[in-house]
XYZ file of C-alpha atoms in Angstrom:
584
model
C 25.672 86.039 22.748
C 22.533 87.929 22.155
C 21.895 91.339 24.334
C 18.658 90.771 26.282
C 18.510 94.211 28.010
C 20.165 98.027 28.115
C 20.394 98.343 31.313
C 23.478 100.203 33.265
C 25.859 98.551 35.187
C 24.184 95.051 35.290
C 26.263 93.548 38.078
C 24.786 89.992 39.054
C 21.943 87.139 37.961
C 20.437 84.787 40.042
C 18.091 82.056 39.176
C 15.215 80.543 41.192
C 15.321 76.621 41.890
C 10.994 76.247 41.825
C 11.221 77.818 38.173
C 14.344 78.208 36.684
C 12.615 80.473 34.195
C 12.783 82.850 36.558
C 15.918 85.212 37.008
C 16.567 88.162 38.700
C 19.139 90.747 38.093
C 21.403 92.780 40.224
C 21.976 96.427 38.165
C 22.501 100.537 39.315
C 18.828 101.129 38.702
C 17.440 98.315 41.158
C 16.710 94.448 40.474
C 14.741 93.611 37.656
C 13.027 90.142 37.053
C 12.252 87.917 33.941
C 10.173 84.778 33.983
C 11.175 84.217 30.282
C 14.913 83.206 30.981
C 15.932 87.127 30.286
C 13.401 87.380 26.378
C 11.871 90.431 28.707
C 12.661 92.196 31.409
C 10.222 94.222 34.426
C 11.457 96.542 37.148
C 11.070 95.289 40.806
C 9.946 97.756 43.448
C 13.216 97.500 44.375
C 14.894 100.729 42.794
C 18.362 101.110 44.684
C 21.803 100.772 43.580
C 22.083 97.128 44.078
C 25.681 94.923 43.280
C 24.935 91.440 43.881
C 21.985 89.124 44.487
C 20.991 85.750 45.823
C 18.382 83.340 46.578
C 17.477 81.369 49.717
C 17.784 77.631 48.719
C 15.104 76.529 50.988
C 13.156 79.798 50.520
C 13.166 80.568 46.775
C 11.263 83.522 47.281
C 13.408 85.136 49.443
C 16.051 87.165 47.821
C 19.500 88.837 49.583
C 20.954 91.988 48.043
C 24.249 94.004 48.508
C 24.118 97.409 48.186
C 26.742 100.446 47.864
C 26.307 102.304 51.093
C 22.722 101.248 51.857
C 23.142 97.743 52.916
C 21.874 94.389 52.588
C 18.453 93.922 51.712
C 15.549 90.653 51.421
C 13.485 90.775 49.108
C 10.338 88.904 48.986
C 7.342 88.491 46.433
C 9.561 88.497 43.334
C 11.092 91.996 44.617
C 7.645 93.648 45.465
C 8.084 94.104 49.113
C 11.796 94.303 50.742
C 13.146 95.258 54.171
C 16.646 96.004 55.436
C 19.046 93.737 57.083
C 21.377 96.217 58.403
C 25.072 96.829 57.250
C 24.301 100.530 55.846
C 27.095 103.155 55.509
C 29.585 100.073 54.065
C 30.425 99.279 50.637
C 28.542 96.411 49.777
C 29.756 94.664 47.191
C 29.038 90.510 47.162
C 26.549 88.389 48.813
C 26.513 84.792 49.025
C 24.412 82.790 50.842
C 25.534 79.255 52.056
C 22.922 76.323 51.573
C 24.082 73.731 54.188
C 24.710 76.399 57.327
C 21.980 79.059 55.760
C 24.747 81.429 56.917
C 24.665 84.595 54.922
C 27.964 86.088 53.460
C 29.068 89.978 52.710
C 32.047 91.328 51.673
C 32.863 95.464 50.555
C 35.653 97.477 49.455
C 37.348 101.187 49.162
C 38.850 100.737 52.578
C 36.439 98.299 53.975
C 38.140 95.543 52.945
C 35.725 93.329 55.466
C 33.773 89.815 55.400
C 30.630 90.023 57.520
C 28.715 87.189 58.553
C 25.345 86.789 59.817
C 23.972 82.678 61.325
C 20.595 84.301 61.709
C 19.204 85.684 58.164
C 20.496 88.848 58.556
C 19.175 89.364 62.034
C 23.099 90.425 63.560
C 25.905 90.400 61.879
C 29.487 90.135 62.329
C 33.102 90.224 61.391
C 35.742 88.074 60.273
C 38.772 89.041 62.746
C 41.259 92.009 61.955
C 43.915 89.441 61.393
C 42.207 88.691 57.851
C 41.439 91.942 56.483
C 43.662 91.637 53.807
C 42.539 93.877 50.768
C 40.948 97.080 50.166
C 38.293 95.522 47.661
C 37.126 91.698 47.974
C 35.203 91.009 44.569
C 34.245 87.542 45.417
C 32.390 85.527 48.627
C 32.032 81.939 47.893
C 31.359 78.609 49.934
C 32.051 75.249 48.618
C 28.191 73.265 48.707
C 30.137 70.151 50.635
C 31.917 72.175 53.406
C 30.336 74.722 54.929
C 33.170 75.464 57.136
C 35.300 76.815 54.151
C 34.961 80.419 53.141
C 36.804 81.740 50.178
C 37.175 85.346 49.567
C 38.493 86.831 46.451
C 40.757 89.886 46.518
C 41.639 92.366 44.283
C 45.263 92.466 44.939
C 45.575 89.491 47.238
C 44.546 86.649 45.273
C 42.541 84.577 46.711
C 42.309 83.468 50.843
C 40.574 81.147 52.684
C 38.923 82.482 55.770
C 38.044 81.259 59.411
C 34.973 83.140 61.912
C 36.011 84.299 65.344
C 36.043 82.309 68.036
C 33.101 83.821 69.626
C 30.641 87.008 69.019
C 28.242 89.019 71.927
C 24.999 87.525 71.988
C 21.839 88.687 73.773
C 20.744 87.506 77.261
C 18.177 89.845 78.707
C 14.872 90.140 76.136
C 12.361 92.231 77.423
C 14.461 94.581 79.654
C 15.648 96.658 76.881
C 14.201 100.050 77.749
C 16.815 101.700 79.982
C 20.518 102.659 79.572
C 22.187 99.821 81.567
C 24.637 101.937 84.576
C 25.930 98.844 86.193
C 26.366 95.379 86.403
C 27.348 93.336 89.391
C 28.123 89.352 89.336
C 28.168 87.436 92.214
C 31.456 86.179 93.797
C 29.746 82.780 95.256
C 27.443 82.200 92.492
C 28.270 83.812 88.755
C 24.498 82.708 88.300
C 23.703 85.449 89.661
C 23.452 88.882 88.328
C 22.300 92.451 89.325
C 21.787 95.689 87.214
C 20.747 98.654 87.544
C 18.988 100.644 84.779
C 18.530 104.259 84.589
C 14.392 105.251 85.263
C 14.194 101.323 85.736
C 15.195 100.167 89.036
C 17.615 97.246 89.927
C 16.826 93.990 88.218
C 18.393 90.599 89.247
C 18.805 86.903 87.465
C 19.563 83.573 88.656
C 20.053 81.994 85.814
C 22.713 83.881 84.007
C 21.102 86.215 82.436
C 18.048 84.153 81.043
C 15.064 85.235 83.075
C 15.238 88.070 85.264
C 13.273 89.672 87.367
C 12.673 93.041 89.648
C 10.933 94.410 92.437
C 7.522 95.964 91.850
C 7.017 99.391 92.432
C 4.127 99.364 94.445
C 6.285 97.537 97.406
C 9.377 98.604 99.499
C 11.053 101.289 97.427
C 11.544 104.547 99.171
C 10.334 107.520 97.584
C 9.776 104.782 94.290
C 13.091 104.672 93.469
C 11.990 102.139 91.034
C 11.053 104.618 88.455
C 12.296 108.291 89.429
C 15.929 107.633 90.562
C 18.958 106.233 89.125
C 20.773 102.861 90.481
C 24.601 104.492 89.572
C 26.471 101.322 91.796
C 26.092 97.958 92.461
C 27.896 95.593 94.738
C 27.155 92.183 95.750
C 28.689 90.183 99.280
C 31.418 87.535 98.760
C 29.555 85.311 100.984
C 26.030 85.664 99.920
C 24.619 86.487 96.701
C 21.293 87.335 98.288
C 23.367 90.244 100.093
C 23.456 93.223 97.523
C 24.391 97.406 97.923
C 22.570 99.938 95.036
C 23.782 103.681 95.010
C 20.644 105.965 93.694
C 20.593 109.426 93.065
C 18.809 112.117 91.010
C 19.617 115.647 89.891
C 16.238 117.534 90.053
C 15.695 116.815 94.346
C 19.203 116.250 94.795
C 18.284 112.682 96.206
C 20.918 110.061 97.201
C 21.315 107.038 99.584
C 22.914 103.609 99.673
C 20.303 100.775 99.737
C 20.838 97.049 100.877
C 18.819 94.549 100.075
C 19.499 90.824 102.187
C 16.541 88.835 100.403
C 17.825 89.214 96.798
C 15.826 92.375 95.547
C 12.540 92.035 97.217
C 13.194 94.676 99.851
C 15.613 97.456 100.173
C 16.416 99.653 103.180
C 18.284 103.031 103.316
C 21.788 102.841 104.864
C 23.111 106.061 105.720
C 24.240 106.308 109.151
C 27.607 108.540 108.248
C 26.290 109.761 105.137
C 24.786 112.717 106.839
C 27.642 114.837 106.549
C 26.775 114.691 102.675
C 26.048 118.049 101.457
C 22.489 117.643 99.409
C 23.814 117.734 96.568
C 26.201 115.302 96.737
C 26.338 112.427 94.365
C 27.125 109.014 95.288
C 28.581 107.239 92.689
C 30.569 103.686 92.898
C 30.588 101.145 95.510
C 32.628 98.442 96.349
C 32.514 95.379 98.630
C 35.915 93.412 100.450
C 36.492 90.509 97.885
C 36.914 88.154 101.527
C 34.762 90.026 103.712
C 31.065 90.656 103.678
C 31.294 93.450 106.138
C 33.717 95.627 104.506
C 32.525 98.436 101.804
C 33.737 100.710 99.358
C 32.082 104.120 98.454
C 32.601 106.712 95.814
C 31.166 109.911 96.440
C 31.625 113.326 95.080
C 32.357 114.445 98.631
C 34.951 111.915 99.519
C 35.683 108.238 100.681
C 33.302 106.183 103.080
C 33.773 102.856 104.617
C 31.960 100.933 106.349
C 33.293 97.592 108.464
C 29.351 96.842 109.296
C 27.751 95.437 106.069
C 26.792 99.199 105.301
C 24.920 99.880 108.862
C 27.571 103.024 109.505
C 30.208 104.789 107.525
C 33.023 106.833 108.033
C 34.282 109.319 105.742
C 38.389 108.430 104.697
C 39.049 110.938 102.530
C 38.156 114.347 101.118
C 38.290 114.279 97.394
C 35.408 113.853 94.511
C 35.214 110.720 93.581
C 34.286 108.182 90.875
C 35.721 104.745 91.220
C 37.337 102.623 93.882
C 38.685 99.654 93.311
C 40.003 96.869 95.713
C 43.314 95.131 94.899
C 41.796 91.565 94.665
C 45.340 90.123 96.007
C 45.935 92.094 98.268
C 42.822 93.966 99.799
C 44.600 96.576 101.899
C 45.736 97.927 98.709
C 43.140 100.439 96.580
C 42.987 102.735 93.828
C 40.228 105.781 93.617
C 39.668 108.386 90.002
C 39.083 111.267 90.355
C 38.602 114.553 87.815
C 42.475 115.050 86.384
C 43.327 112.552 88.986
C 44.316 109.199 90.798
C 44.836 108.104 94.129
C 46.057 104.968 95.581
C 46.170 103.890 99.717
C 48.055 100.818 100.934
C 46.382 100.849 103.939
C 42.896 100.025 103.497
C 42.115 103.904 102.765
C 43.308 105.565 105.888
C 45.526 107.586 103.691
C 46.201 108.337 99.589
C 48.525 109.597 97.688
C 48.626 110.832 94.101
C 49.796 108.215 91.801
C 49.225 110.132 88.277
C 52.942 109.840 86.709
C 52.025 109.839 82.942
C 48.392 109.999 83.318
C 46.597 113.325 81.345
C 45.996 116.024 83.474
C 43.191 117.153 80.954
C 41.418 114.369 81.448
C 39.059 112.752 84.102
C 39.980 109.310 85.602
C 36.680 107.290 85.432
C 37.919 103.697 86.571
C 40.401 101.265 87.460
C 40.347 97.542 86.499
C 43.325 95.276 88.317
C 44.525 92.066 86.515
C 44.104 90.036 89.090
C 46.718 87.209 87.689
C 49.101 89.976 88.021
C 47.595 92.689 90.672
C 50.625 95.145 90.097
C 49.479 95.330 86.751
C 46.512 97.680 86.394
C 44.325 99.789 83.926
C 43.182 103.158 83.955
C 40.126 104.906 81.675
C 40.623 108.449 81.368
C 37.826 110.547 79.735
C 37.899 113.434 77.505
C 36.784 116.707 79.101
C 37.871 118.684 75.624
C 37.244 118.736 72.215
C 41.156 119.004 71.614
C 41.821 116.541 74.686
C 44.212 114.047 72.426
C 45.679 112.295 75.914
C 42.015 110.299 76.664
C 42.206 106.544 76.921
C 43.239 103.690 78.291
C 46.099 103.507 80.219
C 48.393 100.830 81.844
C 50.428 100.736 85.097
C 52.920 97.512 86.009
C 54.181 99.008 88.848
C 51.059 99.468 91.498
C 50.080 102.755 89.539
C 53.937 104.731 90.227
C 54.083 104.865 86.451
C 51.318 105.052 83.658
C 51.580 104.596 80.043
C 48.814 105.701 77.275
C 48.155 102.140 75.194
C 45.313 103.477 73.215
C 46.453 102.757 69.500
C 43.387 101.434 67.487
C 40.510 103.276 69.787
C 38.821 106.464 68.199
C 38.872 109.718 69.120
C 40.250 111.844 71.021
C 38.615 112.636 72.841
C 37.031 109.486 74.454
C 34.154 110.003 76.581
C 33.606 107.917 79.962
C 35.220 104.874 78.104
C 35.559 101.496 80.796
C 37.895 99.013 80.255
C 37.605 95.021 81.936
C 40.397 92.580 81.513
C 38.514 89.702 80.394
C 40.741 86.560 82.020
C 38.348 83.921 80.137
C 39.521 84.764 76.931
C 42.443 86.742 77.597
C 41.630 89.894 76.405
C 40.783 93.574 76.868
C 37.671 95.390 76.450
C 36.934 99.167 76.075
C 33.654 101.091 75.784
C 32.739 104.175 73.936
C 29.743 105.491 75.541
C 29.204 108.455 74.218
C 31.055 108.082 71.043
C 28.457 105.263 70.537
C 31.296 103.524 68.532
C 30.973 99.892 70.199
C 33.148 97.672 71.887
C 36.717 97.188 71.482
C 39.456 94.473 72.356
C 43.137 93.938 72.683
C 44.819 90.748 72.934
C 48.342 92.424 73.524
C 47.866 94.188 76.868
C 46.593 97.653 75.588
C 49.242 98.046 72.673
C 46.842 97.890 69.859
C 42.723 97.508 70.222
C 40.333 96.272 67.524
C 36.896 96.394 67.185
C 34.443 93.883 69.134
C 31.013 94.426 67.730
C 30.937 90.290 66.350
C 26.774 90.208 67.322
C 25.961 93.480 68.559
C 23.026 94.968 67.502
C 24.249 98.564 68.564
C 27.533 100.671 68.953
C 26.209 102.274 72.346
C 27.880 99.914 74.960
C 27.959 101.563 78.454
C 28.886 98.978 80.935
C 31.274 95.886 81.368
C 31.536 93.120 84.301
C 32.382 90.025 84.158
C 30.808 86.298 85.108
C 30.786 82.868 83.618
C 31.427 85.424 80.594
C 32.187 88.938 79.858
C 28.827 91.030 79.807
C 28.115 93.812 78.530
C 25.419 96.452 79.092
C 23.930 98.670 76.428
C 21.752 102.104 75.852
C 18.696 100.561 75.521
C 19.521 97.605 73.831
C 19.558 95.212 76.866
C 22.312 93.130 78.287
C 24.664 90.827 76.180
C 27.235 88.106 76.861
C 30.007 87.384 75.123
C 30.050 83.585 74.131
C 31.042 80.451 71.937
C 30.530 80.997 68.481
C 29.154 77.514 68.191
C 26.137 77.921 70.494
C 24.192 80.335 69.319
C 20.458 80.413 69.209
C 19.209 79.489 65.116
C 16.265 80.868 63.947
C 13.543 77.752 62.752
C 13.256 76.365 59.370
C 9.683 76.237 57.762
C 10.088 72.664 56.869
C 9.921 71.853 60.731
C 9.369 73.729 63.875
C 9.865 72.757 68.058
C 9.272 74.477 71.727
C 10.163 74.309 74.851
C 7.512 74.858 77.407
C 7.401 75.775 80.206
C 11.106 77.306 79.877
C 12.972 77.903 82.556
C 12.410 73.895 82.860
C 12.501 71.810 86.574
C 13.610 68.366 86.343
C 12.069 67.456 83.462
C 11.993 68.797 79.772
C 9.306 68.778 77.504
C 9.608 69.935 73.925
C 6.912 70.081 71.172
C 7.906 69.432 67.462
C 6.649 69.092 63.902
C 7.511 67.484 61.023
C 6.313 68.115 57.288
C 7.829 64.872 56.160
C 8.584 61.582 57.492
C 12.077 61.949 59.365
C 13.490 60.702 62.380
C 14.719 62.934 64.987
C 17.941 63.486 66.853
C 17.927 65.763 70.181
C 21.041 66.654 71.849
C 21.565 68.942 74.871
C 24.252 71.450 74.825
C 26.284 73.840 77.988
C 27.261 76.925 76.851
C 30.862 75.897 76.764
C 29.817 74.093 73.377
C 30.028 70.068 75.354
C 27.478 67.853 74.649
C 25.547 66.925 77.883
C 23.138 64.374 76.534
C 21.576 63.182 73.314
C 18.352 61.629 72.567
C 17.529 59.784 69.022
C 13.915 59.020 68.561
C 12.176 56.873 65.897
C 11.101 57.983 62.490
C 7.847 59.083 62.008
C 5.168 60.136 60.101
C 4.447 64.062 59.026
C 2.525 65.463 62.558
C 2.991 67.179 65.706
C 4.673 65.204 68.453
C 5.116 65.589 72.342
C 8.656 64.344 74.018
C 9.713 64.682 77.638
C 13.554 63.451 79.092
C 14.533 63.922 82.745
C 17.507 65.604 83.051
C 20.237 65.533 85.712
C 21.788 68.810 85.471
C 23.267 71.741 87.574
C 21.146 75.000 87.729
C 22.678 77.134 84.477
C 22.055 77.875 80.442
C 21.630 75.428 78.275
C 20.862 74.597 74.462
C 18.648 72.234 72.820
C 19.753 71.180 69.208
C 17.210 69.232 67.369
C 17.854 67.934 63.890
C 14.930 66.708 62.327
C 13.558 66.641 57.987
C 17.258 67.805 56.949
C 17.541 70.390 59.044
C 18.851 71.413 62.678
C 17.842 74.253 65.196
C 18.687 75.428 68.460
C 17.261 76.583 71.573
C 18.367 78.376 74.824
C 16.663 77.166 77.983
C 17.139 77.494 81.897
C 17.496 74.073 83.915
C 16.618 74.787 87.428
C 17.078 71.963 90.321
């Protein structure tokens, strides 16, 4: 061996494929580059602390570098310009970047014992599930060049283990309407197609296509007092019957505004319903709202002045009850049955709300009851999320009743705090689980597959930790603070970002009858188009002939129910994939 440089802590080399003369050098004082095979060596612009480096097969000029607390880095123009990827505030300690899936590899140590994964160059990221954590320190992230699906990780007191992804990670569905903290989200009952929200300064905004396109009413039209800018949609609720039938609670703080809106032509007008609500003292807030799961003329609403129903579709209320209120939810089994938070408090009725009573055995008095979520494959079964109100509050959580809320018990081990603050929990029956926010702890998403007793964390995807809302459709969704809406989905359909050796479009997209896609090819390759539901099924799959280098025009007509799907083209080596809306 000869010594080719003094540097400190050299960590890693990597070598690039166009000219192998070329290496690059991981070390505590940045990456350095030689283009003599390592005679002399130059300092990069890239000057932090890095511990491991690699190249992009297909892009040799695109570097990936782990880094002690800062993150994961790519590098491009030999190390002159660079630009995070995300991961910062982990120990970052191998990279390794996988040729055949172009999936991207990171694993740490000192307690973060953790593989994270990214399918999209570093775009989101996500982790390998709790059930593999297995050291403190994994030295090692390799993946065998003629199986992509194998991931070894090396450990430094567990030897060596082969790894497997999650099943599925949150992915995004609502580009462009990522402005506004997201306060609700409602799904239709007849059509899960179909989904409102409601979006603080923003107005209610509504999709028929599962969350692909949406749309909302323009300000200059039917909103009174333009709600859709100055006041806050706080609860949505959609009719059983008729997805075009929806209920928005708005208020503000500085005029004391509130009212219950209807809309019956899915979001183009609204009209005030508040016949009843007149007893409201102006100040009043009016928070959740509820409709009859098999009744279109039966509501729910939460106010901070007491119960209201209304058997009219919203054209009267009546007030049932006295007490501030957050939340009330319907027993989906049996409708007669409902629960209804309070501060330091619950209430349930077993007679459609003409009288409550306490149910708060084992529930924390110091803490405010923000909602209830009923399993409806078991209905006595239910789940309480208390929030904080003090800094010492250690009883905040989620809680669990089997016994129609007569007896409560804390199941909060894995969750941080205390104190929790305005958490929500959803029990997920698609995949079994259940979820928990952290709004104000802005500490993600987290899941439990064992009914409460222990919760991990869900961020797979997520490209924040402030999660404020959960519902649930065709898939669990959830809403963010200001990052837009997300669904939780297969890991197998996700949208990949193009290769430069070839490139394709949709247009127009949402597409009617018949698809049209635009591709290109940089060498002579045939091409293979298959079309994809979001359950992962192949619908239908189109081979065409091979063909010279150019730019080519295709259209198929489909025969497909109004929904999301994916368009996976594999073309020159390579495949990518595409999310479009079919509409009949």
């Amino acid at each position: 061996w000869a010594l080719k440089h003094t540097v400190t802590n050299g960590r890693a080399l990597c070598f690039k494929r166009n000219t192998p003369d070329t290496i690059f050098a991981a070390t505590q004082l940045g990456v350095l580059i030689s283009t003599n095979q390592g005679e002399t060596w130059t300092n990069t612009a890239f000057d932090k602390y890095a511990y491991d480096i690699v190249a992009d097969p297909q892009q040799p000029g695109s570097l990936y570098v782990a880094c002690l607390i800062l993150g994961v880095f790519r590098l491009r123009d030999n190390g002159n310009t660079y630009d995070s990827l995300g991961l910062g505030g982990k120990y970052n300690t191998t990279i390794c970047f996988d040729r055949i899936s172009r999936k991207i590899y990171v694993g740490g140590y000192a307690g973060n014992g953790k593989v994270s994964m990214s399918e999209n160059l570093g775009q989101t990221w996500y982790e390998f599930r709790d059930d593999q954590f297995f050291d403190r320190w994994i030295g090692d992230v390799e993946v065998p060049e003629n199986n992509a699906n194998k991931v070894f990780a090396g450990g430094f007191n567990a030897g060596v283990l082969t790894l497997t992804p999650p099943d599925s990670v949150w992915c995004l569905s609502s580009t462009g309407i990522n402005q506004a903290v997201v306060r609700s989200i409602a799904v239709a009952p007849a059509d899960a197609d179909i989904i409102y929200i409601g979006m603080s300064m923003s107005g209610v905004w509504r999709s028929t296509d599962a969350g692909m396109t949406w749309e909302t009413n323009p300000q200059n039209k039917t909103w009174h007092k333009n709600h859709q800018t100055e006041y806050w949609p706080v609860g949505l609720a959609i009719s059983p019957g008729n997805p075009d039938v929806a209920f928005a609670t708005f208020w503000n703080s500085p005029d004391y505004y509130h009212a219950v809106l209807k809309t019956t032509d899915g979001g183009q007008t609204w009209e005030e319903k508040t016949d009843g609500l007149d007893t409201l003292p102006s100040f009043a807030h009016l928070n959740w709202i509820t409709v009859h799961p098999h009744s279109d003329d039966t509501i729910y609403l939460a106010t901070s002045s007491g119960a209201f129903k209304s058997t009219d579709s919203g054209e009267s209320w009546v007030k049932k009850s006295s007490h501030h209120l957050y939340w009330i939810e319907i027993d989906p089994v049996f409708p007669n049955r409902l629960y209804a938070t309070s501060a330091c408090m619950l209430y349930y009725s077993e007679d459609a709300g003409e009288t409550w009573a306490p149910r708060n055995n084992g529930l924390s008095d110091m803490s405010d009851v923000m909602m209830v979520d009923v399993d409806p494959r078991n209905n006595n079964i239910a789940y309480a999320a208390l929030c904080g109100l003090e800094v010492n509050d250690p009883l905040s959580g989620i809680y669990r009743t089997a016994d129609y809320g007569a007896e409560w018990e804390r199941r909060s081990n894995g969750l941080p705090g205390p104190p929790i603050f305005r958490p929500r929990v959803l029990v997920d029956t698609i995949n079994n689980y259940l979820w928990a926010t952290t709004p104000l702890l802005a500490q993600g998403i987290y899941y439990s597959t064992n009914e409460g007793i222990s919760w991990s964390s869900g961020n797979a995807g997520l490209n924040t930790n402030r999660t404020m809302f959960l519902a649930l459709g065709n898939h669990p969704l959830l809403g963010t603070q200001g990052n837009g809406i997300w669904y939780y989905g297969d890991l197998g359909v996700q949208e990949k970002p193009l290769q430069t050796t070839s490139s394709f479009s949709i247009t127009p997209n949402p597409v009617k009858g018949t698809l049209r896609i635009s591709y290109t090819l940089t060498r002579r390759s045939s091409t293979k188009i298959t079309i994809i539901d979001r359950a992962g099924r192949v619908i239908e799959s189109f081979e065409e002939k091979t063909r010279e280098p150019g730019t080519y025009n295709s259209s198929f007509s489909l025969e497909l129910p109004s929904g999301i799907y994916f368009l996976r083209i594999q073309m020159c080596g390579n495949q990518s994939l595409q999310k479009f809306a079919f509409i009949r």
